[in-house]
mmCIF file of C-alpha atoms in Angstrom:
data_model
loop_
_atom_site.group_PDB
_atom_site.id
_atom_site.type_symbol
_atom_site.label_atom_id
_atom_site.label_comp_id
_atom_site.label_asym_id
_atom_site.label_seq_id
_atom_site.Cartn_x
_atom_site.Cartn_y
_atom_site.Cartn_z
ATOM 1 C CA MET A 1 -16.172 12.516 11.924
ATOM 2 C CA LYS A 2 -13.649 15.423 11.786
ATOM 3 C CA THR A 3 -9.931 15.602 10.383
ATOM 4 C CA GLU A 4 -6.972 17.886 10.496
ATOM 5 C CA GLN A 5 -3.594 17.707 8.897
ATOM 6 C CA ARG A 6 0.085 18.750 9.581
ATOM 7 C CA GLN A 7 3.231 18.262 7.552
ATOM 8 C CA TRP A 8 6.748 18.450 8.658
ATOM 9 C CA THR A 9 9.629 19.248 6.086
ATOM 10 C CA VAL A 10 13.309 20.207 6.520
ATOM 11 C CA GLU A 11 12.577 23.816 5.080
ATOM 12 C CA GLY A 12 9.623 24.539 7.112
ATOM 13 C CA GLY A 13 9.434 22.206 10.157
ATOM 14 C CA TRP A 14 6.033 21.627 11.282
ATOM 15 C CA GLN A 15 3.154 23.392 9.526
ATOM 16 C CA GLU A 16 -0.618 23.059 10.032
ATOM 17 C CA ILE A 17 -2.149 22.360 6.709
ATOM 18 C CA ASN A 18 -5.934 22.440 7.909
ATOM 19 C CA SER A 19 -7.172 22.545 11.329
ATOM 20 C CA GLY A 20 -10.107 20.735 12.766
ATOM 21 C CA GLY A 21 -9.747 21.748 16.432
ATOM 22 C CA ILE A 22 -9.389 17.936 17.414
ATOM 23 C CA ALA A 23 -6.075 17.966 19.176
ATOM 24 C CA ASP A 24 -7.715 16.375 22.203
ATOM 25 C CA SER A 25 -10.543 14.330 20.661
ATOM 26 C CA ALA A 26 -8.539 12.694 17.813
ATOM 27 C CA ASN A 27 -8.501 8.932 18.175
ATOM 28 C CA LEU A 28 -6.648 7.797 15.180
ATOM 29 C CA VAL A 29 -3.645 9.482 13.562
ATOM 30 C CA PHE A 30 -1.846 8.362 10.291
ATOM 31 C CA VAL A 31 1.741 9.392 9.834
ATOM 32 C CA PHE A 32 3.460 8.567 6.629
ATOM 33 C CA GLY A 33 6.929 9.616 6.016
ATOM 34 C CA SER A 34 10.399 8.949 4.773
ATOM 35 C CA ARG A 35 12.408 6.125 6.512
ATOM 36 C CA THR A 36 15.266 8.466 7.763
ATOM 37 C CA LEU A 37 12.700 10.786 9.367
ATOM 38 C CA LEU A 38 10.890 7.827 11.024
ATOM 39 C CA GLU A 39 14.229 6.903 12.465
ATOM 40 C CA ASP A 40 14.423 10.010 14.412
ATOM 41 C CA ASP A 41 12.961 9.171 17.828
ATOM 42 C CA SER A 42 11.845 12.797 18.298
ATOM 43 C CA LYS A 43 9.207 12.702 15.573
ATOM 44 C CA PHE A 44 6.927 10.127 17.211
ATOM 45 C CA GLU A 45 7.115 12.162 20.473
ATOM 46 C CA GLU A 46 6.213 15.374 18.665
ATOM 47 C CA VAL A 47 3.142 13.747 16.953
ATOM 48 C CA LYS A 48 2.026 12.424 20.397
ATOM 49 C CA SER A 49 2.199 15.787 21.860
ATOM 50 C CA PHE A 50 -0.151 17.024 19.245
ATOM 51 C CA TYR A 51 -2.565 14.220 19.810
ATOM 52 C CA PRO A 52 -2.234 12.848 23.386
ATOM 53 C CA ASN A 53 -5.228 10.584 23.224
ATOM 54 C CA ALA A 54 -4.978 9.091 19.841
ATOM 55 C CA ASP A 55 -3.668 5.787 18.472
ATOM 56 C CA ILE A 56 -0.686 6.621 16.296
ATOM 57 C CA VAL A 57 0.077 4.554 13.303
ATOM 58 C CA MET A 58 3.350 5.221 11.358
ATOM 59 C CA GLY A 59 4.726 4.017 8.188
ATOM 60 C CA SER A 60 7.767 4.672 5.894
ATOM 61 C CA THR A 61 7.102 5.506 2.315
ATOM 62 C CA SER A 62 8.400 6.037 -1.158
ATOM 63 C CA GLY A 63 6.755 9.372 -1.176
ATOM 64 C CA GLU A 64 4.000 10.938 0.794
ATOM 65 C CA ILE A 65 0.515 12.067 -0.411
ATOM 66 C CA LEU A 66 -1.113 15.208 1.170
ATOM 67 C CA GLU A 67 -3.994 16.906 -0.444
ATOM 68 C CA ASP A 68 -3.461 16.945 -4.041
ATOM 69 C CA LEU A 69 0.371 16.790 -4.091
ATOM 70 C CA VAL A 70 3.141 14.355 -3.668
ATOM 71 C CA TYR A 71 6.247 14.919 -1.479
ATOM 72 C CA ASP A 72 9.538 13.291 -0.652
ATOM 73 C CA ASP A 73 11.480 13.343 2.713
ATOM 74 C CA SER A 74 8.529 14.799 4.640
ATOM 75 C CA LEU A 75 6.015 13.669 7.242
ATOM 76 C CA ALA A 76 2.289 13.601 6.366
ATOM 77 C CA VAL A 77 0.131 13.716 9.519
ATOM 78 C CA THR A 78 -3.589 13.105 9.362
ATOM 79 C CA ALA A 79 -5.642 13.163 12.550
ATOM 80 C CA VAL A 80 -9.194 11.774 12.742
ATOM 81 C CA SER A 81 -11.832 12.163 15.265
ATOM 82 C CA PHE A 82 -14.443 9.434 14.740
ATOM 83 C CA GLU A 83 -17.635 10.311 16.676
ATOM 84 C CA LYS A 84 -19.774 7.311 15.933
ATOM 85 C CA THR A 85 -17.164 4.420 15.169
ATOM 86 C CA GLN A 86 -15.197 2.373 17.562
ATOM 87 C CA LEU A 87 -11.560 1.455 16.852
ATOM 88 C CA LYS A 88 -9.228 -1.262 17.750
ATOM 89 C CA THR A 89 -5.577 -1.311 16.828
ATOM 90 C CA VAL A 90 -3.163 -4.367 17.082
ATOM 91 C CA SER A 91 0.369 -4.954 15.969
ATOM 92 C CA LEU A 92 2.397 -8.151 15.453
ATOM 93 C CA ASN A 93 6.136 -8.769 14.893
ATOM 94 C CA ILE A 94 6.578 -11.079 11.774
ATOM 95 C CA GLY A 95 9.229 -12.798 13.743
ATOM 96 C CA ASP A 96 6.706 -13.958 16.383
ATOM 97 C CA VAL A 97 4.694 -16.194 14.091
ATOM 98 C CA THR A 98 5.868 -19.108 11.775
ATOM 99 C CA ASP A 99 4.977 -17.282 8.509
ATOM 100 C CA SER A 100 3.008 -14.492 6.791
ATOM 101 C CA PHE A 101 -0.038 -16.474 6.480
ATOM 102 C CA GLU A 102 -0.175 -17.161 10.211
ATOM 103 C CA ALA A 103 0.391 -13.361 10.812
ATOM 104 C CA GLY A 104 -2.772 -12.544 8.786
ATOM 105 C CA VAL A 105 -4.665 -15.311 10.708
ATOM 106 C CA GLU A 106 -3.570 -13.835 14.164
ATOM 107 C CA LEU A 107 -4.372 -10.272 13.186
ATOM 108 C CA SER A 108 -7.819 -11.181 12.009
ATOM 109 C CA LYS A 109 -8.648 -13.204 15.250
ATOM 110 C CA SER A 110 -7.402 -10.214 17.308
ATOM 111 C CA LEU A 111 -9.817 -7.894 15.567
ATOM 112 C CA ALA A 112 -12.969 -10.306 15.477
ATOM 113 C CA GLY A 113 -16.036 -8.741 17.181
ATOM 114 C CA GLU A 114 -19.548 -7.493 16.685
ATOM 115 C CA ASN A 115 -20.032 -4.794 14.162
ATOM 116 C CA LEU A 116 -16.617 -5.207 12.609
ATOM 117 C CA ARG A 117 -17.033 -3.138 9.327
ATOM 118 C CA HIS A 118 -13.511 -2.957 7.952
ATOM 119 C CA VAL A 119 -9.963 -3.863 8.475
ATOM 120 C CA PHE A 120 -6.978 -1.688 7.450
ATOM 121 C CA ILE A 121 -3.381 -3.126 7.303
ATOM 122 C CA LEU A 122 -0.009 -1.338 7.347
ATOM 123 C CA SER A 123 2.796 -3.767 6.943
ATOM 124 C CA ASP A 124 6.509 -3.997 6.791
ATOM 125 C CA GLY A 125 7.251 -4.072 3.024
ATOM 126 C CA LEU A 126 10.385 -6.255 2.889
ATOM 127 C CA HIS A 127 10.224 -9.042 5.279
ATOM 128 C CA VAL A 128 6.745 -10.358 4.620
ATOM 129 C CA ASN A 129 5.001 -12.137 1.979
ATOM 130 C CA GLY A 130 2.147 -9.757 1.256
ATOM 131 C CA SER A 131 -0.277 -12.230 -0.476
ATOM 132 C CA GLU A 132 0.164 -14.789 2.195
ATOM 133 C CA ILE A 133 -0.739 -12.125 4.875
ATOM 134 C CA VAL A 134 -3.802 -11.426 2.772
ATOM 135 C CA LYS A 135 -4.637 -15.159 2.480
ATOM 136 C CA GLY A 136 -4.481 -15.524 6.266
ATOM 137 C CA ILE A 137 -6.882 -12.671 6.654
ATOM 138 C CA ASN A 138 -9.230 -14.033 4.044
ATOM 139 C CA SER A 139 -9.238 -17.530 5.840
ATOM 140 C CA SER A 140 -10.241 -16.180 9.224
ATOM 141 C CA ILE A 141 -12.186 -12.784 8.697
ATOM 142 C CA THR A 142 -15.958 -12.856 8.595
ATOM 143 C CA SER A 143 -17.170 -13.132 5.164
ATOM 144 C CA GLY A 144 -18.064 -9.807 3.430
ATOM 145 C CA ILE A 145 -15.883 -7.574 5.611
ATOM 146 C CA PRO A 146 -13.290 -5.943 3.362
ATOM 147 C CA CYS A 147 -9.656 -5.199 4.043
ATOM 148 C CA THR A 148 -7.390 -2.542 2.527
ATOM 149 C CA GLY A 149 -4.010 -1.208 3.147
ATOM 150 C CA GLY A 150 -0.411 -1.602 1.907
ATOM 151 C CA LEU A 151 3.188 -2.404 2.426
ATOM 152 C CA ALA A 152 5.424 0.354 3.711
ATOM 153 C CA GLY A 153 8.151 1.662 1.285
ATOM 154 C CA ASP A 154 11.784 2.945 1.289
ATOM 155 C CA ALA A 155 12.001 5.270 -1.715
ATOM 156 C CA ALA A 156 13.400 2.929 -4.391
ATOM 157 C CA LYS A 157 16.267 1.759 -2.147
ATOM 158 C CA PHE A 158 14.739 -1.650 -0.909
ATOM 159 C CA GLU A 159 16.909 -1.512 2.285
ATOM 160 C CA LYS A 160 14.615 -1.113 5.209
ATOM 161 C CA THR A 161 10.953 -0.252 5.915
ATOM 162 C CA LEU A 162 9.451 0.812 9.244
ATOM 163 C CA VAL A 163 6.051 0.696 10.736
ATOM 164 C CA GLY A 164 4.941 1.676 14.254
ATOM 165 C CA LEU A 165 1.840 1.746 16.560
ATOM 166 C CA ASN A 166 1.982 4.077 19.447
ATOM 167 C CA GLY A 167 5.831 3.861 19.548
ATOM 168 C CA GLN A 168 8.966 4.254 17.519
ATOM 169 C CA PRO A 169 8.637 2.659 14.123
ATOM 170 C CA ARG A 170 10.682 -0.591 13.390
ATOM 171 C CA GLU A 171 11.260 -3.213 10.998
ATOM 172 C CA ASN A 172 9.211 -6.690 10.820
ATOM 173 C CA LEU A 173 6.017 -4.998 12.200
ATOM 174 C CA ILE A 174 2.575 -5.417 10.904
ATOM 175 C CA VAL A 175 -0.324 -3.084 12.201
ATOM 176 C CA ALA A 176 -3.993 -3.757 11.795
ATOM 177 C CA ILE A 177 -6.830 -1.331 12.601
ATOM 178 C CA GLY A 178 -10.483 -2.628 12.992
ATOM 179 C CA PHE A 179 -13.506 -0.187 12.498
ATOM 180 C CA TYR A 180 -16.764 -1.129 14.145
ATOM 181 C CA GLY A 181 -20.268 0.355 13.964
ATOM 182 C CA ASP A 182 -23.185 0.859 11.712
ATOM 183 C CA SER A 183 -22.547 4.579 11.032
ATOM 184 C CA LEU A 184 -19.354 3.794 9.104
ATOM 185 C CA GLU A 185 -19.361 4.076 5.319
ATOM 186 C CA VAL A 186 -16.198 2.721 3.692
ATOM 187 C CA GLY A 187 -15.286 2.851 -0.076
ATOM 188 C CA TYR A 188 -12.407 1.195 -1.763
ATOM 189 C CA GLY A 189 -11.049 0.903 -5.362
ATOM 190 C CA SER A 190 -7.744 -0.498 -6.923
ATOM 191 C CA VAL A 191 -6.904 -0.030 -10.639
ATOM 192 C CA GLY A 192 -3.509 -0.124 -12.504
ATOM 193 C CA GLY A 193 -3.350 1.038 -15.975
ATOM 194 C CA TRP A 194 -0.295 -1.039 -17.475
ATOM 195 C CA ASP A 195 -0.188 -2.429 -20.862
ATOM 196 C CA ASN A 196 0.624 -6.253 -21.483
ATOM 197 C CA PHE A 197 3.357 -7.099 -24.007
ATOM 198 C CA GLY A 198 5.168 -10.044 -25.184
ATOM 199 C CA ALA A 199 4.150 -13.683 -25.028
ATOM 200 C CA GLU A 200 2.175 -15.206 -22.183
ATOM 201 C CA ARG A 201 4.732 -17.234 -20.058
ATOM 202 C CA LEU A 202 4.115 -20.229 -17.742
ATOM 203 C CA VAL A 203 5.700 -20.252 -14.342
ATOM 204 C CA THR A 204 7.699 -23.387 -14.409
ATOM 205 C CA ARG A 205 9.655 -22.892 -11.209
ATOM 206 C CA SER A 206 8.921 -20.980 -8.088
ATOM 207 C CA GLU A 207 8.758 -21.107 -4.387
ATOM 208 C CA GLY A 208 6.040 -18.817 -2.696
ATOM 209 C CA ASN A 209 7.051 -15.472 -3.896
ATOM 210 C CA VAL A 210 10.484 -16.409 -5.202
ATOM 211 C CA LEU A 211 10.499 -16.777 -8.926
ATOM 212 C CA TYR A 212 13.149 -18.788 -10.794
ATOM 213 C CA GLU A 213 11.909 -19.763 -14.354
ATOM 214 C CA LEU A 214 9.376 -18.881 -16.847
ATOM 215 C CA ASP A 215 8.949 -21.497 -19.673
ATOM 216 C CA GLY A 216 11.907 -23.346 -18.371
ATOM 217 C CA GLU A 217 14.245 -20.496 -18.711
ATOM 218 C CA SER A 218 15.739 -17.996 -16.158
ATOM 219 C CA ALA A 219 13.256 -15.249 -15.223
ATOM 220 C CA LEU A 220 16.037 -12.884 -14.198
ATOM 221 C CA ASP A 221 17.872 -13.359 -17.404
ATOM 222 C CA LEU A 222 14.535 -12.459 -19.184
ATOM 223 C CA TYR A 223 14.209 -9.173 -17.076
ATOM 224 C CA LYS A 224 17.934 -8.269 -17.762
ATOM 225 C CA MET A 225 17.301 -8.677 -21.403
ATOM 226 C CA TYR A 226 14.367 -6.262 -21.395
ATOM 227 C CA LEU A 227 16.092 -3.846 -19.068
ATOM 228 C CA GLY A 228 19.217 -3.526 -21.040
ATOM 229 C CA ASP A 229 21.594 -0.968 -19.410
ATOM 230 C CA LYS A 230 19.276 -0.514 -16.535
ATOM 231 C CA ALA A 231 19.838 -4.180 -15.418
ATOM 232 C CA LYS A 232 22.579 -2.772 -13.236
ATOM 233 C CA GLU A 233 20.029 -0.837 -11.178
ATOM 234 C CA LEU A 234 18.046 -3.948 -10.295
ATOM 235 C CA PRO A 235 15.751 -4.449 -8.211
ATOM 236 C CA GLY A 236 14.626 -0.867 -8.624
ATOM 237 C CA SER A 237 14.654 -0.903 -12.419
ATOM 238 C CA ALA A 238 12.540 -4.016 -12.485
ATOM 239 C CA LEU A 239 9.649 -1.835 -11.420
ATOM 240 C CA LEU A 240 9.536 -0.514 -14.958
ATOM 241 C CA PHE A 241 8.265 -4.158 -16.044
ATOM 242 C CA PRO A 242 5.905 -5.707 -13.465
ATOM 243 C CA LEU A 243 4.247 -8.965 -14.178
ATOM 244 C CA GLY A 244 0.460 -9.448 -14.910
ATOM 245 C CA LEU A 245 -0.496 -12.713 -13.281
ATOM 246 C CA LYS A 246 -3.551 -14.902 -13.648
ATOM 247 C CA PHE A 247 -4.157 -17.780 -11.561
ATOM 248 C CA ASP A 248 -6.581 -19.258 -14.215
ATOM 249 C CA GLU A 249 -8.309 -18.329 -17.262
ATOM 250 C CA ASP A 250 -11.303 -16.721 -15.497
ATOM 251 C CA SER A 251 -9.398 -14.896 -12.740
ATOM 252 C CA ASP A 252 -8.716 -11.241 -12.673
ATOM 253 C CA THR A 253 -5.154 -10.122 -13.555
ATOM 254 C CA ILE A 254 -3.062 -9.549 -10.350
ATOM 255 C CA VAL A 255 0.075 -7.393 -10.806
ATOM 256 C CA ARG A 256 3.334 -8.356 -9.043
ATOM 257 C CA THR A 257 6.422 -6.285 -8.768
ATOM 258 C CA VAL A 258 9.947 -7.255 -7.707
ATOM 259 C CA LEU A 259 11.416 -6.599 -4.300
ATOM 260 C CA ALA A 260 14.761 -8.180 -4.529
ATOM 261 C CA VAL A 261 17.109 -10.085 -6.756
ATOM 262 C CA ASP A 262 19.597 -12.895 -5.854
ATOM 263 C CA GLU A 263 22.219 -13.060 -8.421
ATOM 264 C CA GLU A 264 23.786 -16.236 -6.802
ATOM 265 C CA LYS A 265 20.497 -18.245 -6.881
ATOM 266 C CA ASN A 266 19.346 -16.492 -10.168
ATOM 267 C CA SER A 267 16.129 -15.574 -8.453
ATOM 268 C CA MET A 268 13.660 -12.764 -8.049
ATOM 269 C CA THR A 269 11.663 -12.115 -4.886
ATOM 270 C CA PHE A 270 8.093 -10.554 -5.564
ATOM 271 C CA ALA A 271 5.900 -8.802 -2.996
ATOM 272 C CA GLY A 272 3.426 -11.730 -3.349
ATOM 273 C CA ASP A 273 3.286 -15.375 -4.475
ATOM 274 C CA ILE A 274 4.007 -16.350 -8.073
ATOM 275 C CA PRO A 275 2.520 -19.981 -8.086
ATOM 276 C CA GLU A 276 3.884 -22.637 -10.360
ATOM 277 C CA GLY A 277 1.436 -23.440 -13.080
ATOM 278 C CA CYS A 278 0.034 -19.920 -13.538
ATOM 279 C CA TYR A 279 0.566 -17.705 -16.568
ATOM 280 C CA VAL A 280 2.138 -14.152 -16.677
ATOM 281 C CA ARG A 281 2.900 -11.627 -18.978
ATOM 282 C CA LEU A 282 5.335 -8.682 -18.717
ATOM 283 C CA MET A 283 3.725 -5.217 -18.449
ATOM 284 C CA LYS A 284 4.910 -1.795 -19.379
ATOM 285 C CA ALA A 285 3.783 1.751 -18.635
ATOM 286 C CA ASN A 286 1.323 3.859 -20.648
ATOM 287 C CA PHE A 287 1.281 7.337 -19.075
ATOM 288 C CA ASP A 288 -2.188 8.342 -19.860
ATOM 289 C CA LYS A 289 -3.625 4.894 -18.774
ATOM 290 C CA LEU A 290 -1.755 5.196 -15.407
ATOM 291 C CA ILE A 291 -3.693 8.476 -14.862
ATOM 292 C CA ASP A 292 -7.006 7.023 -16.222
ATOM 293 C CA GLY A 293 -6.361 4.116 -13.670
ATOM 294 C CA ALA A 294 -6.150 6.589 -10.863
ATOM 295 C CA ASN A 295 -9.415 8.300 -11.960
ATOM 296 C CA LEU A 296 -11.184 4.730 -12.355
ATOM 297 C CA ALA A 297 -10.150 3.675 -8.885
ATOM 298 C CA ALA A 298 -11.729 6.808 -7.413
ATOM 299 C CA GLU A 299 -14.941 6.251 -9.364
ATOM 300 C CA HIS A 300 -15.029 2.595 -8.063
ATOM 301 C CA THR A 301 -14.511 4.018 -4.504
ATOM 302 C CA THR A 302 -17.476 6.360 -4.746
ATOM 303 C CA GLN A 303 -19.705 3.513 -5.988
ATOM 304 C CA LYS A 304 -18.743 1.403 -2.925
ATOM 305 C CA GLY A 305 -18.637 4.197 -0.424
ATOM 306 C CA GLY A 306 -21.783 6.310 -1.234
ATOM 307 C CA ALA A 307 -22.365 9.963 -1.882
ATOM 308 C CA SER A 308 -21.165 11.495 1.491
ATOM 309 C CA SER A 309 -18.989 14.540 0.697
ATOM 310 C CA ASP A 310 -17.209 14.672 4.082
ATOM 311 C CA LYS A 311 -14.542 11.795 3.633
ATOM 312 C CA LEU A 312 -11.110 10.751 4.604
ATOM 313 C CA ALA A 313 -9.400 9.258 1.668
ATOM 314 C CA ILE A 314 -6.126 7.107 2.143
ATOM 315 C CA LEU A 315 -4.340 6.726 -1.167
ATOM 316 C CA ILE A 316 -1.879 4.066 -1.472
ATOM 317 C CA SER A 317 -0.151 3.906 -4.890
ATOM 318 C CA CYS A 318 3.055 1.974 -6.021
ATOM 319 C CA VAL A 319 6.522 3.220 -6.143
ATOM 320 C CA GLY A 320 6.621 2.033 -9.676
ATOM 321 C CA ARG A 321 4.085 4.226 -10.758
ATOM 322 C CA LYS A 322 6.047 7.093 -9.108
ATOM 323 C CA LEU A 323 9.129 6.202 -10.893
ATOM 324 C CA ILE A 324 7.282 5.920 -14.342
ATOM 325 C CA LEU A 325 5.288 9.109 -13.881
ATOM 326 C CA GLY A 326 8.242 11.246 -12.731
ATOM 327 C CA GLN A 327 7.244 14.886 -12.835
ATOM 328 C CA ARG A 328 3.759 14.036 -13.732
ATOM 329 C CA ILE A 329 3.245 12.233 -10.441
ATOM 330 C CA ASP A 330 0.821 14.780 -9.105
ATOM 331 C CA GLU A 331 -1.679 14.164 -11.809
ATOM 332 C CA GLU A 332 -2.851 10.932 -10.541
ATOM 333 C CA VAL A 333 -3.551 12.448 -7.157
ATOM 334 C CA GLU A 334 -5.371 15.436 -8.925
ATOM 335 C CA ALA A 335 -7.330 12.917 -10.804
ATOM 336 C CA VAL A 336 -8.503 11.307 -7.544
ATOM 337 C CA GLN A 337 -9.353 14.600 -5.891
ATOM 338 C CA GLY A 338 -11.340 15.649 -9.069
ATOM 339 C CA VAL A 339 -13.678 12.651 -8.634
ATOM 340 C CA LEU A 340 -13.872 12.699 -4.862
ATOM 341 C CA GLY A 341 -14.307 16.327 -4.591
ATOM 342 C CA ASN A 342 -12.574 19.181 -2.569
ATOM 343 C CA GLY A 343 -14.395 18.205 0.620
ATOM 344 C CA THR A 344 -12.402 15.096 0.864
ATOM 345 C CA THR A 345 -9.470 15.002 3.161
ATOM 346 C CA ILE A 346 -6.550 13.131 1.236
ATOM 347 C CA THR A 347 -3.481 11.529 2.581
ATOM 348 C CA GLY A 348 -1.449 8.331 1.717
ATOM 349 C CA PHE A 349 1.910 7.160 0.430
ATOM 350 C CA TYR A 350 3.727 5.250 -2.249
ATOM 351 C CA SER A 351 4.260 1.652 -1.360
ATOM 352 C CA TYR A 352 5.851 -1.699 -1.944
ATOM 353 C CA GLY A 353 2.350 -3.330 -2.310
ATOM 354 C CA GLU A 354 -1.279 -2.403 -2.111
ATOM 355 C CA ILE A 355 -4.147 -4.317 -0.387
ATOM 356 C CA SER A 356 -7.576 -4.282 -1.744
ATOM 357 C CA PRO A 357 -10.464 -6.272 -2.840
ATOM 358 C CA VAL A 358 -10.966 -6.691 -6.507
ATOM 359 C CA VAL A 359 -13.749 -4.486 -7.859
ATOM 360 C CA GLU A 360 -16.609 -7.028 -7.594
ATOM 361 C CA SER A 361 -15.796 -8.774 -4.318
ATOM 362 C CA SER A 362 -15.016 -8.074 -0.835
ATOM 363 C CA ARG A 363 -12.202 -10.644 -0.807
ATOM 364 C CA CYS A 364 -8.907 -8.884 -0.464
ATOM 365 C CA GLU A 365 -5.833 -9.446 -2.666
ATOM 366 C CA LEU A 366 -2.347 -8.142 -2.847
ATOM 367 C CA HIS A 367 -1.717 -5.831 -5.640
ATOM 368 C CA ASN A 368 1.219 -4.144 -7.115
ATOM 369 C CA GLN A 369 1.417 -1.212 -9.438
ATOM 370 C CA THR A 370 -2.044 0.160 -8.658
ATOM 371 C CA MET A 371 -3.626 3.191 -7.313
ATOM 372 C CA THR A 372 -5.617 1.844 -4.300
ATOM 373 C CA ILE A 373 -7.958 4.093 -2.456
ATOM 374 C CA THR A 374 -9.866 3.641 0.799
ATOM 375 C CA THR A 375 -12.458 6.180 1.811
ATOM 376 C CA PHE A 376 -14.101 6.617 5.358
ATOM 377 C CA ALA A 377 -17.213 8.711 6.361
ATOM 378 C CA GLU A 378 -19.659 8.637 9.119
ATOM 379 C CA VAL A 379 -23.280 8.839 8.165
#
């Protein structure tokens, strides 16, 4: 497996970050960039001219990760030449199926095949229910095959997200990549680092990923109380206080973050389901624990992915972490690089949701406010 990376910025145009000499042999290219840049038709054509034989997967972001730095308003391009691994890419328009669950089922069916080792998902971040996509995948994918990925972002604007496969990125698209073969080594890890605070609250009224009431009272009013003056900046400011959700006493805590609010209906739409009858607690940031969480996610990844030093690492972290960490944002990427080593090619983006199994399982879940890492190596 060989990799190379390029970057486009307004100041410098196209620049080669590291060369692998794989312009013609690259078979998969990841392009993560700002929504405004991906709306420019010429950018896909330029990437295609660099890598004419590759499948090109593109997604809009809330920040781009390249090596050990985080950028805004750039394009981060990572080309990969897999030598022993077979690939299959598929896409689906969410409007062509009845719901997000069916979308997950259809994508899994499209990728089913002998020696399937891993599935990677890149989805529209606003017009889907991420946890329903994951449920659909889990219901139809072969047991033991992990799935990772994330939901595209749009800075903290929550206006429009774009995803593309071998063409101009657009709204409502979900792309899935299947990786096949016995030579592929995949690692994954996902850790948050937020602190719980306040009382545990019962979800008393919700519909799918739309939350209305906690303990019989308005969830939106509760958020506004904690946000104070920042309430006028909703939904973006709600990223400061995600919800920690437990389906039952023995389940792992899953973090949910807000995508939209509806003042007329007095409701909040989250990236994933908030089922009635489950318990939630508000969460708040702890700077050092967020960095430690990124470090721990990298350690989990190495435990799953073995000791191979030549890896590709895709980091997907939540926009909420980026807003909280501010000028310290590079520290969580540096923490990951410190664990994975300088021989690892690092790319990724800040998202509206992260997809990864919980640590002790191959069953994938939708997460929010986590650092999620997927590594690929051929052995």
